[in-house]
Structure formats: C-alpha cells, structure tokens
Coordinates of C-alpha atoms and ligand atoms in Angstrom, one line a residue:
M1 CA 0.0 0.0 0.0
T2 CA 2.5 2.6 1.2
D3 CA 5.5 3.3 -1.0
K4 CA 8.8 1.7 0.1
L5 CA 11.5 4.1 1.3
T6 CA 14.7 2.8 -0.2
I7 CA 17.8 3.9 1.8
R8 CA 20.4 5.6 -0.3
D9 CA 24.0 6.6 0.5
Q10 CA 22.9 10.2 0.9
D11 CA 20.4 9.4 3.6
V12 CA 21.0 10.0 7.3
L13 CA 18.8 8.8 10.2
L14 CA 18.5 11.5 12.8
V15 CA 17.5 10.0 16.2
V16 CA 16.1 12.7 18.4
D17 CA 16.6 12.9 22.2
I18 CA 16.2 9.2 23.3
Q19 CA 17.1 10.2 26.9
N20 CA 16.0 8.9 30.3
D21 CA 14.2 12.2 31.2
F22 CA 11.9 11.9 28.2
C23 CA 10.8 8.4 29.1
P24 CA 8.4 7.2 31.7
G25 CA 9.9 7.9 35.2
G26 CA 11.9 10.8 33.8
A27 CA 11.6 14.4 34.6
L28 CA 9.8 15.4 31.3
S29 CA 8.2 12.1 30.6
V30 CA 6.8 11.7 27.1
P31 CA 3.9 9.2 27.4
A32 CA 5.1 5.8 26.2
G33 CA 8.4 7.4 25.1
N34 CA 10.2 4.1 25.9
E35 CA 8.2 2.3 23.2
V36 CA 10.1 3.8 20.4
V37 CA 13.5 2.4 21.5
P38 CA 13.1 -1.1 19.9
I39 CA 11.6 0.4 16.8
I40 CA 14.5 2.9 16.5
N41 CA 17.1 0.2 17.2
R42 CA 15.7 -1.9 14.3
L43 CA 15.4 1.1 12.0
A44 CA 19.0 2.2 12.8
R45 CA 20.4 -1.1 11.7
R46 CA 19.2 -0.4 8.2
F47 CA 21.0 2.9 8.0
Q48 CA 24.7 3.2 7.4
H49 CA 24.7 6.8 8.7
V50 CA 23.0 7.8 12.0
V51 CA 23.2 11.0 14.0
L52 CA 21.9 11.2 17.6
T53 CA 20.8 14.3 19.3
Q54 CA 21.0 14.9 23.1
D55 CA 19.1 17.6 24.9
W56 CA 21.8 19.1 27.2
H57 CA 20.9 21.9 29.5
P58 CA 23.0 23.7 32.1
R59 CA 21.5 24.0 35.6
G60 CA 19.2 27.0 35.9
H61 CA 18.3 26.9 32.2
Q62 CA 15.9 29.6 31.1
S63 CA 13.4 27.0 29.8
F64 CA 13.0 25.5 33.3
A65 CA 10.0 26.7 35.3
S66 CA 12.2 26.5 38.4
S67 CA 14.3 29.4 37.0
H68 CA 11.3 31.7 37.2
P69 CA 9.9 32.4 40.7
G70 CA 6.2 31.6 40.8
A71 CA 6.0 30.0 37.4
K72 CA 4.8 26.4 36.9
P73 CA 5.8 23.8 34.3
Y74 CA 3.9 24.0 31.0
E75 CA 3.1 27.7 31.4
T76 CA 4.3 30.0 28.5
I77 CA 6.3 33.1 29.1
E78 CA 7.7 35.8 26.9
V79 CA 11.5 35.9 26.5
T80 CA 13.7 37.9 24.2
Y81 CA 13.0 35.6 21.2
G82 CA 9.3 35.3 21.8
A83 CA 7.1 32.7 23.6
Q84 CA 8.8 30.0 25.5
I85 CA 7.0 27.1 27.2
L86 CA 8.4 26.3 30.7
W87 CA 9.4 22.8 31.4
P88 CA 10.3 20.8 34.5
D89 CA 14.1 20.7 35.0
H90 CA 15.3 18.0 32.5
C91 CA 18.3 16.7 30.7
V92 CA 20.7 18.6 33.0
Q93 CA 24.3 18.1 31.8
G94 CA 26.0 15.2 33.4
T95 CA 23.0 13.8 35.2
P96 CA 21.4 10.4 34.7
G97 CA 18.3 11.9 33.2
A98 CA 20.4 13.4 30.4
E99 CA 21.9 10.0 29.5
F100 CA 20.7 8.0 26.5
R101 CA 18.4 5.2 27.4
K102 CA 20.5 2.1 28.2
D103 CA 18.4 0.0 25.7
L104 CA 19.2 2.4 22.8
Q105 CA 21.6 0.3 20.8
I106 CA 23.2 2.3 17.9
P107 CA 26.9 1.7 18.2
H108 CA 27.5 2.8 14.7
A109 CA 26.1 6.4 15.2
E110 CA 28.6 8.8 13.7
L111 CA 27.8 12.0 15.5
I112 CA 26.2 13.0 18.8
L113 CA 24.9 16.5 18.5
R114 CA 24.2 18.2 21.8
K115 CA 21.8 21.2 22.0
G116 CA 20.2 23.5 24.5
Y117 CA 23.5 24.3 26.2
H118 CA 23.1 28.1 26.1
R119 CA 21.5 29.1 29.4
E120 CA 19.4 31.8 27.9
I121 CA 18.2 30.0 24.7
D122 CA 16.2 26.8 24.4
S123 CA 16.8 24.6 21.4
Y124 CA 14.0 22.2 20.3
S125 CA 15.5 22.0 16.8
A126 CA 18.7 20.1 16.1
F127 CA 19.5 22.9 13.5
Y128 CA 18.6 26.2 15.1
E129 CA 18.1 27.3 18.6
N130 CA 14.8 28.8 19.6
D131 CA 16.0 32.4 18.8
R132 CA 15.8 31.0 15.2
I133 CA 19.3 32.6 14.6
T134 CA 21.9 30.6 16.5
H135 CA 23.0 27.6 14.5
T136 CA 23.9 24.3 16.1
G137 CA 26.3 23.5 13.2
L138 CA 24.3 20.4 12.1
A139 CA 23.3 21.7 8.6
G140 CA 26.9 22.4 7.8
Y141 CA 27.9 19.0 9.0
L142 CA 25.3 17.2 7.0
R143 CA 26.1 19.1 3.9
E144 CA 29.8 18.5 4.2
R145 CA 29.1 14.8 4.6
G146 CA 27.0 14.9 1.3
F147 CA 23.7 14.0 2.8
T148 CA 20.6 15.1 1.0
R149 CA 17.8 13.4 2.9
V150 CA 17.1 13.3 6.7
V151 CA 14.9 10.6 8.1
M152 CA 13.8 11.4 11.6
A153 CA 12.6 9.5 14.7
G154 CA 12.5 10.1 18.4
L155 CA 11.1 12.4 21.1
A156 CA 9.1 14.4 21.2
F157 CA 7.1 14.4 17.9
D158 CA 5.5 17.7 18.6
F159 CA 8.7 19.6 19.8
C160 CA 12.2 18.5 19.0
V161 CA 11.2 16.2 16.1
R162 CA 8.8 18.9 14.7
Y163 CA 11.3 21.8 14.8
S164 CA 14.1 19.7 13.5
A165 CA 12.0 18.5 10.6
E166 CA 10.9 22.0 9.7
D167 CA 14.4 23.3 9.9
A168 CA 15.9 20.4 7.8
K169 CA 13.3 21.3 5.1
R170 CA 14.2 25.0 5.4
E171 CA 17.9 24.1 5.0
G172 CA 17.1 22.3 1.7
F173 CA 17.1 18.7 2.8
D174 CA 14.4 16.2 1.9
V175 CA 12.7 15.1 5.1
V176 CA 10.8 12.0 6.2
V177 CA 9.5 11.6 9.7
I178 CA 9.0 8.0 10.8
E179 CA 5.9 8.6 12.8
D180 CA 5.5 5.3 14.7
A181 CA 9.1 5.8 15.9
C182 CA 8.0 9.0 17.7
R183 CA 5.9 9.9 20.7
S184 CA 4.3 13.2 21.6
I185 CA 4.1 15.5 24.7
D186 CA 0.8 17.0 23.4
V187 CA 0.4 20.4 25.2
E188 CA -2.2 22.9 24.0
G189 CA -2.8 21.3 20.6
S190 CA 0.9 20.8 19.8
V191 CA 0.3 17.5 18.0
Q192 CA -2.4 19.0 15.7
Q193 CA -0.2 22.0 15.0
T194 CA 2.6 19.7 14.1
R195 CA 0.5 17.8 11.6
Q196 CA -0.8 21.0 10.0
R197 CA 2.8 22.4 9.7
F198 CA 4.0 19.2 8.2
S199 CA 1.3 19.1 5.5
K200 CA 1.7 22.8 4.7
L201 CA 5.5 22.4 4.3
G202 CA 5.3 19.1 2.5
I203 CA 7.1 17.1 5.2
A204 CA 6.3 13.4 4.7
C205 CA 5.4 11.0 7.5
A206 CA 5.8 7.3 7.0
P207 CA 5.7 4.2 9.2
A208 CA 8.9 2.3 10.0
E209 CA 7.7 -0.6 7.9
T210 CA 8.1 1.4 4.7
V211 CA 11.9 1.6 5.2
A212 CA 13.3 -1.1 3.0
Ligands
VGL1 C1 12.1 18.6 24.2 C2 10.9 20.1 25.5 C3 12.0 20.5 26.1 C4 12.1 17.5 23.2 C5 13.3 19.1 24.8 O1 13.1 16.7 23.1 O2 11.1 17.4 22.5 N1 10.9 19.1 24.6 N2 13.2 20.0 25.7
ZN2 ZN1 15.0 20.6 26.7

C-alpha cells in the first residue's frame, strides 16, 4: 500500500533525544516514550549513517520553570526571542536523566549532537536554537558529509522532532518523519499544529515498515 522508502548513501537517520528524562519515570516524561526504542534500534540497523541528538541543558536553564519564581511547568512566558514554554528541569548536563536510554543500541552512530547548552536560549531543533538565529552546526555537518535526505525519529514528535524536521526542510534537505518511531508530549494542541505544519511544508510522514 505505502511506497517503500529505499535507503540511499545520501540518507542519514536523525535520532532525536532518546534520553531517560523523556521516558516514563523521567523528569519530562513523554507518554510511552520508551516504546520507540526497539523500533528505532531496528530502524537504525538499516542505515549506514546515523546521528543522535542529546538535549543538554545547564543547571538554571531559562526553559526551566524553576528558574522563574512563581512559574509552573507547561506555562508559557515571553523571553527575548518570543514565547517559551516552561518545562520541568530536565536533561541537566552530566545527570542520569540526560543520558541516553540504556536500551538504545546504535553503536555505529557517527555523531552525537548536543543542543540547549546556552543558558538563555532553548533549542528544540537540532539545526537552530529557539531564537531561530543561532546555528547548532548540524546543517553544515550534514552538507559537508554529502547527505541530502534526513529521516527522523524520536522524542518528542511535537517539539524536537517537529522543529528539527521544519528546519531540515528550510535548510534544503528532503525530510521523512517515521511517525510510529516518535511519541508526543501534546500540550495545547501541539500535535495537531505539528501535523498542520508538516502538511503545509510538504514534510512526509511514513511508518517504519516502509523503510526497505
Ligand atoms: C524537548 C521540550 C524541552 C524534546 C526538549 O526533546 O522534544 N521538549 N526540551
Ligand atoms: Zn529541553
């Protein structure tokens, strides 16, 4: 029924934020986030080229509700670059919550890209920080490596996967999101907004079984 997605040399699999804090029991638990791990392990075995992202915040990060007296997680505040959702403290550099899930098995991953390390700027996207100006360097890396298509999976569908997919497209890469290899946080219509943006921008979603 669905077209097969045949992996080419110019394809890279981008595995987004498979970290303890985004899985059940973690500080910013994505419902059923752990379920994607075996799916992604299987998927990654098919790709020669894999890049992992790791959310990596300093203590006292601006995106943490605890950094704003009186604020609660999941509230939105205005910061210099616009609206910012406040999160529970998560993925603090060097803590167990920031580590990759132990059951994530992708020894052949070629790059681990850390993001969110500027105290005053959040970074959902693996390409640009939330000020939409500061680069992470990933677009340059992927271009220098000769990749033309980015296949994505991970956590969370409606935040880091969404913004990474939009920016990959904006940077001129072909993008496919493997939707059953993602799980969502779903705050204030974020999943519905993600789907609307994807269809508007022509970002394809496909199930893992289409990857040949
Ligand atoms: C994420 C919220 C805050 C994500 C990271 O990985 O989707 N979401 N930091
Ligand atoms: Zn974060």
